[in-house]
């Protein structure tokens, strides 16, 4: 039976890269029933719609969501981010943001498990005396034992399917409250996984290791904001942000999980046909893996790493990957 997927192309290069993702999924022989949602900065500018609650309810019944990128320069910062992306993460309880980084040439192969529903993203804070010389702004970070523990457990389980090593990244020397909660939770859960080796890095040190010795990492678990920043760096050191894929997961499957490239809408290159669709295609592969189409996911991921796909142009890259996934027999129509 076809998987029912909500597709949000979004703004800028979003629709361009999503089209290539869907093309490659089709080339793997996986049937999708897609439902398009016109959402993002463009839609907001047209009629003020960001993300209606009815749409979120509809999404609950879908198998997954595939998103390109959202955001346009003429929409105030934060409006689409908070109103669409974060609302989606919170409403569907997408508590894991999984971001893999692979670059065979440098022997890089690690995953960041980013907590995706708490921390600085919870939106705690506010202004006092806004706009006056005595203005105060506070921005809190919310860390619950439940939220941290389910994220840490996911990371330990993931490490077991890989090279059995998990690193906690935080800033326990300064964030003595949230860091303490994270560290205690990590240590307690670690006792249940004696087969998984563990390490701890402060986030500033992790930045150095990301650049100088990323080979040391297998799985990393970290909080929402550290994970946001570290995964851009992860993309930069492992082939560029054009290759960085991500999955916003609800592992309990009480809401549709969402798959999207890490990059943004890149308005500066929109419509030029030069955006690299690989990150979106790899995100589509993560979606297939989550939907139980492991073989198709593996074939697509392998094709994305093939030097034959290092060509110029959004459509050309998509075509090259699709051709590899499909294999020579069916592509040529003969064996
Ligand atoms: C990401 C993005 C988002 C985030 C923004 C657009 C809200 O940077 O997915 O990494 O900060 O999580
Ligand atoms: Mn980010």
Short mmCIF file of C-alpha atoms and ligand atoms in Angstrom, two decimals:
data_model
loop_
_atom_site.label_atom_id
_atom_site.label_comp_id
_atom_site.label_asym_id
_atom_site.label_seq_id
_atom_site.Cartn_x
_atom_site.Cartn_y
_atom_site.Cartn_z
CA UNK A 1 0.00 0.00 0.00
CA UNK A 2 1.23 3.50 -0.81
CA UNK A 3 2.52 5.55 2.10
CA UNK A 4 0.51 8.73 2.68
CA UNK A 5 2.90 11.68 2.78
CA UNK A 6 2.20 15.35 3.37
CA UNK A 7 4.52 17.44 1.20
CA UNK A 8 5.45 20.99 2.10
CA UNK A 9 7.70 22.35 -0.63
CA UNK A 10 7.76 25.72 1.13
CA UNK A 11 9.74 28.72 -0.04
CA UNK A 12 12.80 29.47 -2.15
CA UNK A 13 14.65 26.37 -3.27
CA UNK A 14 12.35 24.18 -1.12
CA UNK A 15 10.01 23.08 -3.94
CA UNK A 16 12.99 22.51 -6.28
CA UNK A 17 14.77 20.10 -3.94
CA UNK A 18 11.56 18.37 -2.82
CA UNK A 19 10.71 17.55 -6.44
CA UNK A 20 14.06 15.76 -6.78
CA UNK A 21 13.48 13.90 -3.52
CA UNK A 22 10.13 12.59 -4.75
CA UNK A 23 11.62 11.70 -8.13
CA UNK A 24 14.31 9.60 -6.47
CA UNK A 25 11.80 7.86 -4.17
CA UNK A 26 9.76 6.92 -7.26
CA UNK A 27 12.92 5.61 -8.94
CA UNK A 28 13.39 3.26 -5.98
CA UNK A 29 9.99 1.78 -6.71
CA UNK A 30 8.36 3.01 -3.52
CA UNK A 31 4.81 4.20 -3.98
CA UNK A 32 3.77 7.38 -2.20
CA UNK A 33 0.40 9.03 -2.06
CA UNK A 34 1.35 12.69 -1.69
CA UNK A 35 -0.81 15.50 -0.38
CA UNK A 36 0.56 18.99 -1.09
CA UNK A 37 0.40 21.74 1.49
CA UNK A 38 1.01 25.29 0.36
CA UNK A 39 2.64 26.71 3.48
CA UNK A 40 5.56 28.98 4.30
CA UNK A 41 6.50 32.62 3.92
CA UNK A 42 4.93 32.94 0.48
CA UNK A 43 1.55 31.69 1.68
CA UNK A 44 1.73 33.95 4.74
CA UNK A 45 2.35 37.00 2.57
CA UNK A 46 -0.58 36.08 0.34
CA UNK A 47 -3.31 35.46 2.93
CA UNK A 48 -1.80 35.54 6.44
CA UNK A 49 -1.99 31.76 6.93
CA UNK A 50 0.89 30.14 8.81
CA UNK A 51 -0.26 26.72 10.10
CA UNK A 52 -3.96 26.22 10.85
CA UNK A 53 -4.81 23.78 13.67
CA UNK A 54 -7.02 21.76 11.28
CA UNK A 55 -3.99 21.08 9.11
CA UNK A 56 -2.03 19.80 12.11
CA UNK A 57 -4.96 17.48 12.92
CA UNK A 58 -4.93 16.20 9.35
CA UNK A 59 -1.20 15.53 9.62
CA UNK A 60 -1.72 13.26 12.62
CA UNK A 61 -3.29 10.73 10.30
CA UNK A 62 -0.48 10.74 7.72
CA UNK A 63 2.48 8.37 7.60
CA UNK A 64 5.08 11.16 7.32
CA UNK A 65 5.77 14.73 6.21
CA UNK A 66 8.42 15.78 3.70
CA UNK A 67 9.47 19.43 3.81
CA UNK A 68 11.78 21.48 1.57
CA UNK A 69 12.49 24.77 3.33
CA UNK A 70 10.44 27.64 4.66
CA UNK A 71 11.19 31.33 5.07
CA UNK A 72 11.32 34.43 2.90
CA UNK A 73 13.30 37.61 3.55
CA UNK A 74 10.18 39.81 3.63
CA UNK A 75 8.54 37.97 6.57
CA UNK A 76 9.61 39.08 10.08
CA UNK A 77 12.20 36.71 11.60
CA UNK A 78 10.73 34.02 13.82
CA UNK A 79 7.20 34.19 12.49
CA UNK A 80 7.37 31.19 10.16
CA UNK A 81 10.04 29.45 12.26
CA UNK A 82 7.93 29.54 15.41
CA UNK A 83 4.51 29.46 13.77
CA UNK A 84 5.19 26.60 11.37
CA UNK A 85 8.36 24.60 12.09
CA UNK A 86 8.31 24.77 15.87
CA UNK A 87 4.53 24.42 16.06
CA UNK A 88 4.88 21.25 14.00
CA UNK A 89 7.62 19.89 16.27
CA UNK A 90 5.63 20.61 19.43
CA UNK A 91 2.17 19.60 18.20
CA UNK A 92 3.31 16.29 16.70
CA UNK A 93 5.78 15.73 19.56
CA UNK A 94 8.75 15.32 17.20
CA UNK A 95 11.11 15.02 20.11
CA UNK A 96 14.14 13.71 18.23
CA UNK A 97 16.00 15.65 15.58
CA UNK A 98 18.30 13.09 14.01
CA UNK A 99 21.10 14.43 11.81
CA UNK A 100 23.62 12.02 10.26
CA UNK A 101 26.98 13.14 8.87
CA UNK A 102 28.94 10.95 6.50
CA UNK A 103 31.99 11.78 4.43
CA UNK A 104 33.82 8.64 3.36
CA UNK A 105 36.92 10.51 2.11
CA UNK A 106 37.58 11.76 5.64
CA UNK A 107 36.28 8.69 7.45
CA UNK A 108 33.50 10.78 8.99
CA UNK A 109 30.41 8.83 10.04
CA UNK A 110 28.49 10.16 13.00
CA UNK A 111 24.96 11.13 14.02
CA UNK A 112 23.74 13.97 16.19
CA UNK A 113 20.63 13.24 18.25
CA UNK A 114 19.26 16.67 19.07
CA UNK A 115 16.49 17.06 21.63
CA UNK A 116 13.78 18.80 19.61
CA UNK A 117 10.95 19.97 21.86
CA UNK A 118 12.52 21.65 24.90
CA UNK A 119 15.50 23.79 25.90
CA UNK A 120 15.67 27.36 24.61
CA UNK A 121 13.13 26.48 21.93
CA UNK A 122 10.30 26.06 24.45
CA UNK A 123 9.78 29.81 24.26
CA UNK A 124 10.03 30.60 27.95
CA UNK A 125 10.73 34.26 28.63
CA UNK A 126 9.51 37.69 27.82
CA UNK A 127 10.08 41.43 27.96
CA UNK A 128 9.68 43.89 30.75
CA UNK A 129 9.55 47.61 30.02
CA UNK A 130 10.07 46.85 26.36
CA UNK A 131 11.49 49.68 24.30
CA UNK A 132 12.55 51.74 27.31
CA UNK A 133 16.10 52.29 28.61
CA UNK A 134 15.22 49.93 31.47
CA UNK A 135 14.17 47.16 29.16
CA UNK A 136 14.69 43.57 30.29
CA UNK A 137 14.53 40.46 28.12
CA UNK A 138 14.71 36.94 29.54
CA UNK A 139 14.94 33.73 27.55
CA UNK A 140 14.75 30.53 29.55
CA UNK A 141 15.62 26.95 28.81
CA UNK A 142 13.17 24.21 29.73
CA UNK A 143 14.60 20.78 30.55
CA UNK A 144 12.32 18.06 31.87
CA UNK A 145 13.51 14.73 33.21
CA UNK A 146 11.04 12.97 30.89
CA UNK A 147 12.13 14.98 27.85
CA UNK A 148 15.83 14.50 28.48
CA UNK A 149 15.46 10.82 29.33
CA UNK A 150 13.48 9.83 26.23
CA UNK A 151 16.04 11.62 24.07
CA UNK A 152 19.02 10.00 25.82
CA UNK A 153 17.38 6.56 25.56
CA UNK A 154 16.82 7.03 21.84
CA UNK A 155 20.50 7.90 21.44
CA UNK A 156 21.67 4.83 23.39
CA UNK A 157 19.39 2.60 21.29
CA UNK A 158 20.76 4.19 18.12
CA UNK A 159 24.36 3.68 19.28
CA UNK A 160 23.58 -0.04 19.68
CA UNK A 161 22.71 -0.25 15.99
CA UNK A 162 26.01 1.44 15.05
CA UNK A 163 29.45 1.36 16.69
CA UNK A 164 28.26 1.29 20.31
CA UNK A 165 29.54 4.67 21.37
CA UNK A 166 27.64 7.70 22.66
CA UNK A 167 28.95 11.16 23.57
CA UNK A 168 26.96 13.63 25.64
CA UNK A 169 27.61 17.25 24.61
CA UNK A 170 26.60 20.04 26.98
CA UNK A 171 28.12 22.88 28.98
CA UNK A 172 27.91 21.44 32.49
CA UNK A 173 30.61 23.78 33.80
CA UNK A 174 28.41 26.84 33.28
CA UNK A 175 24.85 25.56 32.84
CA UNK A 176 24.97 23.93 36.25
CA UNK A 177 21.22 23.27 36.52
CA UNK A 178 20.24 21.95 33.10
CA UNK A 179 23.69 20.43 32.62
CA UNK A 180 23.34 18.58 35.90
CA UNK A 181 19.97 17.16 34.87
CA UNK A 182 21.36 16.04 31.52
CA UNK A 183 24.48 14.49 33.03
CA UNK A 184 22.65 12.60 35.79
CA UNK A 185 20.06 11.31 33.35
CA UNK A 186 22.79 10.28 30.91
CA UNK A 187 24.75 8.44 33.61
CA UNK A 188 21.70 6.66 34.98
CA UNK A 189 20.54 5.48 31.56
CA UNK A 190 24.13 4.49 30.65
CA UNK A 191 24.06 1.93 33.47
CA UNK A 192 21.36 0.08 31.51
CA UNK A 193 23.59 0.00 28.42
CA UNK A 194 26.88 -1.49 29.67
CA UNK A 195 27.73 -2.50 26.08
CA UNK A 196 27.75 1.14 24.90
CA UNK A 197 30.90 3.17 25.56
CA UNK A 198 30.32 6.75 26.67
CA UNK A 199 32.10 10.10 26.67
CA UNK A 200 31.31 13.67 27.63
CA UNK A 201 32.43 16.85 25.80
CA UNK A 202 31.73 20.46 26.61
CA UNK A 203 30.10 22.04 23.57
CA UNK A 204 32.99 24.45 22.92
CA UNK A 205 35.47 21.57 22.92
CA UNK A 206 33.13 19.59 20.68
CA UNK A 207 33.41 22.41 18.11
CA UNK A 208 37.16 21.85 17.94
CA UNK A 209 36.75 18.07 17.63
CA UNK A 210 34.14 18.52 14.89
CA UNK A 211 36.77 20.33 12.84
CA UNK A 212 39.97 18.54 13.88
CA UNK A 213 38.91 15.01 14.81
CA UNK A 214 35.30 14.23 13.84
CA UNK A 215 36.31 10.58 13.38
CA UNK A 216 36.11 10.14 17.16
CA UNK A 217 32.32 10.37 17.11
CA UNK A 218 29.70 7.69 16.58
CA UNK A 219 26.52 9.06 18.16
CA UNK A 220 26.23 12.42 19.94
CA UNK A 221 23.30 13.43 22.12
CA UNK A 222 22.73 17.06 23.03
CA UNK A 223 20.16 19.70 23.85
CA UNK A 224 18.09 21.62 21.35
CA UNK A 225 20.17 24.78 20.89
CA UNK A 226 23.60 23.12 21.07
CA UNK A 227 22.27 20.58 18.56
CA UNK A 228 21.10 23.33 16.22
CA UNK A 229 24.50 25.00 16.15
CA UNK A 230 26.59 21.82 16.13
CA UNK A 231 24.69 20.32 13.21
CA UNK A 232 25.39 23.30 10.94
CA UNK A 233 29.06 22.79 11.80
CA UNK A 234 28.63 19.06 11.21
CA UNK A 235 27.32 19.84 7.73
CA UNK A 236 30.18 22.21 7.02
CA UNK A 237 32.86 19.64 7.88
CA UNK A 238 31.24 16.72 6.08
CA UNK A 239 30.76 17.91 2.54
CA UNK A 240 28.72 21.06 3.06
CA UNK A 241 25.19 21.93 4.07
CA UNK A 242 23.97 20.68 0.67
CA UNK A 243 24.46 17.14 1.99
CA UNK A 244 23.03 17.54 5.51
CA UNK A 245 19.78 15.63 6.01
CA UNK A 246 17.51 15.45 9.01
CA UNK A 247 14.59 13.63 10.54
CA UNK A 248 12.24 15.17 13.09
CA UNK A 249 11.02 12.00 14.72
CA UNK A 250 8.20 10.98 16.96
CA UNK A 251 9.61 7.52 17.76
CA UNK A 252 6.48 6.65 19.74
CA UNK A 253 4.60 7.21 16.45
CA UNK A 254 1.82 9.24 18.04
CA UNK A 255 2.24 11.87 15.30
CA UNK A 256 3.59 11.89 11.73
CA UNK A 257 7.38 12.35 11.69
CA UNK A 258 8.84 15.08 9.47
CA UNK A 259 11.84 14.85 7.16
CA UNK A 260 13.70 17.88 5.79
CA UNK A 261 17.14 19.01 4.65
CA UNK A 262 19.05 21.04 7.27
CA UNK A 263 19.56 23.95 4.86
CA UNK A 264 17.17 26.86 4.46
CA UNK A 265 15.26 28.34 1.53
CA UNK A 266 18.33 30.07 0.00
CA UNK A 267 16.45 32.97 -1.66
CA UNK A 268 19.69 34.13 -3.31
CA UNK A 269 19.77 31.09 -5.61
CA UNK A 270 16.04 30.39 -5.95
CA UNK A 271 14.89 29.49 -9.44
CA UNK A 272 18.43 29.25 -10.79
CA UNK A 273 18.40 25.47 -10.84
CA UNK A 274 21.69 25.21 -8.98
CA UNK A 275 20.61 24.15 -5.49
CA UNK A 276 22.02 20.81 -4.41
CA UNK A 277 19.04 18.47 -3.83
CA UNK A 278 21.19 15.80 -2.14
CA UNK A 279 20.27 16.85 1.41
CA UNK A 280 16.57 16.63 0.52
CA UNK A 281 17.08 13.29 -1.22
CA UNK A 282 18.95 11.89 1.80
CA UNK A 283 16.13 13.17 4.02
CA UNK A 284 13.65 11.32 1.81
CA UNK A 285 15.78 8.19 2.33
CA UNK A 286 15.55 8.69 6.10
CA UNK A 287 11.79 8.92 5.67
CA UNK A 288 11.69 5.63 3.76
CA UNK A 289 13.83 3.98 6.42
CA UNK A 290 11.38 5.16 9.10
CA UNK A 291 8.47 3.83 7.00
CA UNK A 292 10.03 0.36 6.88
CA UNK A 293 11.41 0.68 3.33
CA UNK A 294 14.94 -0.03 4.52
CA UNK A 295 16.20 -1.48 1.24
CA UNK A 296 15.11 1.54 -0.84
CA UNK A 297 16.56 3.85 1.82
CA UNK A 298 19.92 2.06 1.67
CA UNK A 299 20.05 2.20 -2.13
CA UNK A 300 19.26 5.92 -2.21
CA UNK A 301 21.80 6.73 0.50
CA UNK A 302 24.49 4.77 -1.32
CA UNK A 303 23.67 6.47 -4.62
CA UNK A 304 24.01 9.92 -3.02
CA UNK A 305 27.60 9.07 -2.04
CA UNK A 306 28.52 7.86 -5.54
CA UNK A 307 30.96 10.13 -7.43
CA UNK A 308 28.78 9.70 -10.53
CA UNK A 309 26.23 12.00 -8.90
CA UNK A 310 28.69 14.88 -8.54
CA UNK A 311 27.28 16.80 -11.48
CA UNK A 312 26.05 20.40 -11.86
CA UNK A 313 22.44 21.47 -11.40
CA UNK A 314 19.48 20.52 -9.23
CA UNK A 315 17.68 18.39 -11.82
CA UNK A 316 20.88 16.84 -13.17
CA UNK A 317 21.92 15.70 -9.69
CA UNK A 318 18.43 14.31 -9.05
CA UNK A 319 18.49 12.49 -12.39
CA UNK A 320 21.95 11.04 -11.73
CA UNK A 321 20.90 9.72 -8.32
CA UNK A 322 17.59 8.37 -9.67
CA UNK A 323 19.41 6.57 -12.48
CA UNK A 324 21.78 4.88 -10.03
CA UNK A 325 18.94 3.90 -7.70
CA UNK A 326 16.90 2.46 -10.54
CA UNK A 327 19.87 0.51 -11.82
CA UNK A 328 20.98 0.00 -15.40
CA UNK A 329 18.48 -2.75 -16.23
CA UNK A 330 15.22 -0.88 -15.68
CA UNK A 331 16.67 2.50 -16.68
CA UNK A 332 17.50 1.19 -20.11
CA UNK A 333 14.39 -0.96 -20.28
CA UNK A 334 16.49 -4.02 -21.10
CA UNK A 335 18.59 -6.45 -19.17
C1 LIG B 1 17.04 23.95 11.97
C2 LIG B 1 16.67 25.39 11.77
C3 LIG B 1 15.53 25.71 12.71
C4 LIG B 1 16.01 25.48 14.12
C5 LIG B 1 14.97 27.14 12.59
C6 LIG B 1 14.62 27.49 11.16
C7 LIG B 1 13.78 27.33 13.49
O1 LIG B 1 17.76 26.20 11.97
O2 LIG B 1 16.17 23.09 11.72
O3 LIG B 1 18.16 23.66 12.34
O4 LIG B 1 16.63 26.36 14.72
O5 LIG B 1 15.74 24.40 14.64
MN1 LIG B 2 19.61 25.11 12.37
#
